[in-house]
Coordinates of C-alpha atoms and ligand atoms in Angstrom, one line a residue:
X1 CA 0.9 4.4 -17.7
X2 CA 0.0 1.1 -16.4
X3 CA -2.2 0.0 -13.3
X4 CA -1.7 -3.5 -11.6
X5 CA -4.7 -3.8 -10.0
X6 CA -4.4 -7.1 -7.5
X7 CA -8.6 -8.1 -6.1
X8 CA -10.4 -10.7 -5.4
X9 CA -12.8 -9.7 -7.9
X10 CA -11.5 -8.8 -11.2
X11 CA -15.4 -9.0 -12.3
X12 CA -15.8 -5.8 -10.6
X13 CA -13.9 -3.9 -12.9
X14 CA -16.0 -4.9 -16.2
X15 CA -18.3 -1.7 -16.2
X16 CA -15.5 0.7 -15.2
X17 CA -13.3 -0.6 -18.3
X18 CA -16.3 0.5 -20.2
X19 CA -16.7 3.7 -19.6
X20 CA -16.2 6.0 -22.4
X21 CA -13.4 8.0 -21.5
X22 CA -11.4 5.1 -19.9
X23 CA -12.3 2.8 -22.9
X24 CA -10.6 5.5 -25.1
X25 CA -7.7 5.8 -22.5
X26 CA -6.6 1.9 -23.5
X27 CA -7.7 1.4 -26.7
X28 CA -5.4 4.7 -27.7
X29 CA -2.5 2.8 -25.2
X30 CA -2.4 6.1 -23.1
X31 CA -2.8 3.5 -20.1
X32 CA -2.9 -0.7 -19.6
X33 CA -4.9 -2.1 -16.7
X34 CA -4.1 -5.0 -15.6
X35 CA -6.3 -7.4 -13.3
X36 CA -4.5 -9.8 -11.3
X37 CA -6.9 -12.6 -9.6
X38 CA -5.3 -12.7 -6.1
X39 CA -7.0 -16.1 -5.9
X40 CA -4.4 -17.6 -8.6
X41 CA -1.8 -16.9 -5.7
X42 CA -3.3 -19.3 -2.8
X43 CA -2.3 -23.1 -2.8
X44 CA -5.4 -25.0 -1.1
X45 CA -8.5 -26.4 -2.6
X46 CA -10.5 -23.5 -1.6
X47 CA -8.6 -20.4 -2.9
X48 CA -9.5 -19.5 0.4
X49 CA -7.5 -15.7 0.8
X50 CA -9.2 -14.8 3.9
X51 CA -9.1 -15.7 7.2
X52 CA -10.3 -15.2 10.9
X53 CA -8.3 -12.2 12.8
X54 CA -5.9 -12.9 15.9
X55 CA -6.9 -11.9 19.0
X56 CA -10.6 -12.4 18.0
X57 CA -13.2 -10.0 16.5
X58 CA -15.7 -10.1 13.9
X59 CA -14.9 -10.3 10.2
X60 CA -12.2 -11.7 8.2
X61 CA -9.4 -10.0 6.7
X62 CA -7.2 -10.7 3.7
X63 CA -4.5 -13.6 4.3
X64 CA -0.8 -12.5 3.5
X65 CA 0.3 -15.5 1.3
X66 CA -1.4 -14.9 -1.8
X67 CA -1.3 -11.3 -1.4
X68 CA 2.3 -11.2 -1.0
X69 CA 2.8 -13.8 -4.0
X70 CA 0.3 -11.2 -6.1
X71 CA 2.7 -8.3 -5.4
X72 CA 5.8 -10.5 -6.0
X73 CA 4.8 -11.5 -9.2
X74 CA 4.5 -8.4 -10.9
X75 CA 7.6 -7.1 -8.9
X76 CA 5.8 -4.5 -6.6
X77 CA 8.6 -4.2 -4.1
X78 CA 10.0 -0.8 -4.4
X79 CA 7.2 0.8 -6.8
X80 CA 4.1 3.0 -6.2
X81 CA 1.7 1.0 -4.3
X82 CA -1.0 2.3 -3.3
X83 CA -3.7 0.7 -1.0
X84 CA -7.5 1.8 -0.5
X85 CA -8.7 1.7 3.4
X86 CA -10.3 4.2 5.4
X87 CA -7.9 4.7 7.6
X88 CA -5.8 6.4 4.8
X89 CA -5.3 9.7 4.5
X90 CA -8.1 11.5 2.3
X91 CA -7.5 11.5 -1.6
X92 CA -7.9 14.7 -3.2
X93 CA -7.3 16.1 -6.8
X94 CA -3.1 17.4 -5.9
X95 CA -2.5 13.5 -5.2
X96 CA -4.6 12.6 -8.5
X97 CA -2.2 15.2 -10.4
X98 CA 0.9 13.3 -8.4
X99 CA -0.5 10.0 -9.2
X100 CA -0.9 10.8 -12.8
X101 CA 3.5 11.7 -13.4
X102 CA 3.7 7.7 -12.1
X103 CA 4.3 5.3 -15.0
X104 CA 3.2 2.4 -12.5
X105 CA 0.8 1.7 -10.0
X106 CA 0.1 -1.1 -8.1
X107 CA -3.2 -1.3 -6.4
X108 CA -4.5 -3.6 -3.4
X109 CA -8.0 -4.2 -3.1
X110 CA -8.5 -5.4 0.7
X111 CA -12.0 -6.8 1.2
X112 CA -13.9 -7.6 4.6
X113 CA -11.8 -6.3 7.8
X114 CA -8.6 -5.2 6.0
X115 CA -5.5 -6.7 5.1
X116 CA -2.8 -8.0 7.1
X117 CA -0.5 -5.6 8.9
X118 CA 2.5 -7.0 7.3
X119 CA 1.7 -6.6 3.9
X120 CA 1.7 -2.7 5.2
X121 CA 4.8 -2.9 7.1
X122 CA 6.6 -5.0 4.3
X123 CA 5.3 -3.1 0.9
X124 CA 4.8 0.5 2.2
X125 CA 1.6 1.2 0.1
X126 CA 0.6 4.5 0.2
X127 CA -2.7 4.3 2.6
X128 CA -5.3 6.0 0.8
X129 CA -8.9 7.1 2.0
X130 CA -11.6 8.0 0.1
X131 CA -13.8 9.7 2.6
X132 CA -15.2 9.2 5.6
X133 CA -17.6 6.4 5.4
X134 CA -16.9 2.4 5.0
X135 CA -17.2 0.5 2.0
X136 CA -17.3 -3.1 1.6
X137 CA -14.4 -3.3 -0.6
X138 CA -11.5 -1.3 -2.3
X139 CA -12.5 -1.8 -5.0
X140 CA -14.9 0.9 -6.2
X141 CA -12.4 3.1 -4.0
X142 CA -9.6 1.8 -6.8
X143 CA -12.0 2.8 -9.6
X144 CA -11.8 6.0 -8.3
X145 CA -8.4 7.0 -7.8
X146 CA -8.1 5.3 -11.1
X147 CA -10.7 7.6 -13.0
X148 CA -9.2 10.5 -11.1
X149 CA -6.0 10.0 -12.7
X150 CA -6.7 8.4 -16.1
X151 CA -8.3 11.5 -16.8
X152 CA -5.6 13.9 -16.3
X153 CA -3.3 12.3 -18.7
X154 CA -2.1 14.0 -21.7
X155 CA -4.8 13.7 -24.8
X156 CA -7.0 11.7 -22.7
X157 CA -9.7 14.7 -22.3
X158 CA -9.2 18.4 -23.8
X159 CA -6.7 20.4 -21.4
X160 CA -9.0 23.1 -21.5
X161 CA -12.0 21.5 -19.7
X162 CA -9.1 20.0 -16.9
X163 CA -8.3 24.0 -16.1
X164 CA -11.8 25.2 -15.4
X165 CA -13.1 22.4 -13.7
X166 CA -13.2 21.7 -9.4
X167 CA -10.6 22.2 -7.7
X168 CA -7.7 23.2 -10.5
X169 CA -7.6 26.6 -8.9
X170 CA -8.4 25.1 -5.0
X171 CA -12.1 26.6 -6.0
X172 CA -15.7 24.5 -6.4
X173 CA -16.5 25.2 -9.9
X174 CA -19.1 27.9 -11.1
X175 CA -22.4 26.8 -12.3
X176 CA -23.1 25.7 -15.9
X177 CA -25.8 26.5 -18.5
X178 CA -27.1 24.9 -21.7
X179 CA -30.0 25.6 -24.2
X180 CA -32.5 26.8 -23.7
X181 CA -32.1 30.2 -22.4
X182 CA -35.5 29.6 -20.2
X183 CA -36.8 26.5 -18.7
X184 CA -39.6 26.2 -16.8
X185 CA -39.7 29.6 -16.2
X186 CA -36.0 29.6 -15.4
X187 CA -33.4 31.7 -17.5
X188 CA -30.1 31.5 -17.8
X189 CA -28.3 34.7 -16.3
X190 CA -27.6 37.1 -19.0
X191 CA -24.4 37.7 -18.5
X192 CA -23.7 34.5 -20.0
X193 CA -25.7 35.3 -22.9
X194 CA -23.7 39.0 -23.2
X195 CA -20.5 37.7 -25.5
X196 CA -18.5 39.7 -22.8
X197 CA -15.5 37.4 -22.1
X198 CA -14.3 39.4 -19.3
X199 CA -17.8 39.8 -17.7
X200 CA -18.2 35.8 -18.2
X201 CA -15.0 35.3 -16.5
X202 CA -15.5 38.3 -13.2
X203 CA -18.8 36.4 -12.7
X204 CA -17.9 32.9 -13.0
X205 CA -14.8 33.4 -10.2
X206 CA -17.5 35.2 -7.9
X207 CA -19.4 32.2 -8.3
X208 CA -17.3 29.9 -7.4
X209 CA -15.8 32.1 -4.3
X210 CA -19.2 32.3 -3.3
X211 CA -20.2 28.5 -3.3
X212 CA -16.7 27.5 -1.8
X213 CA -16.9 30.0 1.3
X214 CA -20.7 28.6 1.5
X215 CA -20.2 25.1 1.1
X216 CA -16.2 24.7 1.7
X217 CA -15.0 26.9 3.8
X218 CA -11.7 24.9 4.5
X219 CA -10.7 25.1 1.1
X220 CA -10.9 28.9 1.2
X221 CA -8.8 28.9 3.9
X222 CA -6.0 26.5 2.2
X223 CA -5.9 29.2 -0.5
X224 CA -5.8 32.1 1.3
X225 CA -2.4 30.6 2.8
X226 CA -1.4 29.9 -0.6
X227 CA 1.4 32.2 -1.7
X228 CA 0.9 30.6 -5.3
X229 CA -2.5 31.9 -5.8
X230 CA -3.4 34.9 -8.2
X231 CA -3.7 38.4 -6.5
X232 CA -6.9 38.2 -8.5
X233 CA -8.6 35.1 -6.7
X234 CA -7.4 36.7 -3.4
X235 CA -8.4 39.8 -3.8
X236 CA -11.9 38.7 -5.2
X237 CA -12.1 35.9 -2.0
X238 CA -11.4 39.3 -0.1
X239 CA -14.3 41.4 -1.2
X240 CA -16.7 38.7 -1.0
X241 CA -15.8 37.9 2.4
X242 CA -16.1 41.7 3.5
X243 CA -19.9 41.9 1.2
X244 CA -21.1 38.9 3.1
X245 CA -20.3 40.3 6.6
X246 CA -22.5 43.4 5.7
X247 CA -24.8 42.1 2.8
X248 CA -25.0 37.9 3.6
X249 CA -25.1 36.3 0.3
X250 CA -28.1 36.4 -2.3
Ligands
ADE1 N1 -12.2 0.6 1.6 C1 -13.3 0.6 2.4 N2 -13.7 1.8 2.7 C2 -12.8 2.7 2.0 C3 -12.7 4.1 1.9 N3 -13.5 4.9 2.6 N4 -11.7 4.6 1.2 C4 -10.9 3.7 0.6 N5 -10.9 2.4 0.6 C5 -11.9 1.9 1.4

């Protein structure tokens, strides 16, 4: 998989290429990044590739010339493009999984206000949010998406820690142990110390119902509408649900 990667500040990007896991991804070819200086693309002295908005306001936003160059010179028109704003529609792990089949992806870092409309209008990125605060740049919103996908593709991290992590069954994930069995007075629950696989497993999906209904309740009711989850989950999202309303939750 490759990701075209078009900023203004291709420095940013140093300590993400560093990370472990990503390092591994290219050195092993299972991706390329490619960081393309948006600045190369603008013909005055300056490399000026912002500029005042019109109709007045504050801030500057992202001048289409070089932009449109960038995109053009890696052939964009027509591929996934994908551009981080907040007024994109909320990234979450199913588009990561989508994102991850793609064997291109172009990605436009907008900086200050924004980007001009037209590069929208003409490119049809994919407007992509994510979350619902303001950053002062895409670009540590294009790390993420990035991480979220790199991760995800074959041999890049052990299938088996991808199923029982977050989200892979629409659940928040159960919580973990290590040695030792007591700290600070603290032990781990001994049903994780028992051996009994089946035991382990009933108590790790209670534990993740019970801290999704607590602490996202919308994502309960996404699965609950989903005719693709197990009887098992349901039924378990069930009982809880039904404990709670006599018991509350301990
Ligand atoms: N750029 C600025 N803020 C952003 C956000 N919340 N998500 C994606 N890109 C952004």
């Amino acid at each position: 998989m490759i990701f075209q990667i078009i900023t203004l500040f291709p420095d940013f990007f140093k300590g993400f290429l560093e990370n472990t896991i990503i390092s591994r991804a290219l050195s092993s070819n299972k991706v390329r990044i490619n960081l393309i200086d948006c600045r190369n693309f603008t013909k005055d002295k300056y490399r000026s590739c912002d500029d005042y908005t019109y109709g007045g306001g504050a801030g500057m936003i992202i001048k289409p010339e070089p932009l449109a160059l960038a995109l053009d010179s890696i052939q964009a028109k027509g591929k996934k493009i994908v551009y981080p704003t907040p007024l994109g529609v909320v990234y979450n792990q199913k588009m990561a999984y989508e994102y991850a089949e793609i064997k291109e992806i172009v990605i436009i870092c907008g900086r200050y206000e924004g980007i001009d409309q037209r590069i929208i209008d003409l490119y049809k990125p994919d407007e992509v949010s994510i979350g619902d605060y303001i950053l002062s740049g895409s670009e540590p919103a294009a790390s993420v998406i990035m991480d979220s996908v790199i991760r995800l593709l074959p041999g890049v991290i052990k299938g088996e820690s991808l199923k029982e992590e977050s989200f892979s069954n629409g659940l928040l994930e159960y919580p973990q142990y290590t040695r030792p069995e007591i700290f600070r007075g603290e032990k781990v629950p001994n049903v994780l110390l028992s051996g009994h696989h089946e035991n382990i497993k009933k108590w790790r999906l209670k534990k993740s119902i019970e801290k999704t209904i607590m602490r996202r309740p919308d994502l309960i009711e996404s699965i609950m509408a989903d005719s693709n989850i197990s009887s098992e989950i349901r039924k378990t999202i069930k009982k809880i649900m039904e404990e709670e309303l006599t018991d509350g939750f301990n």
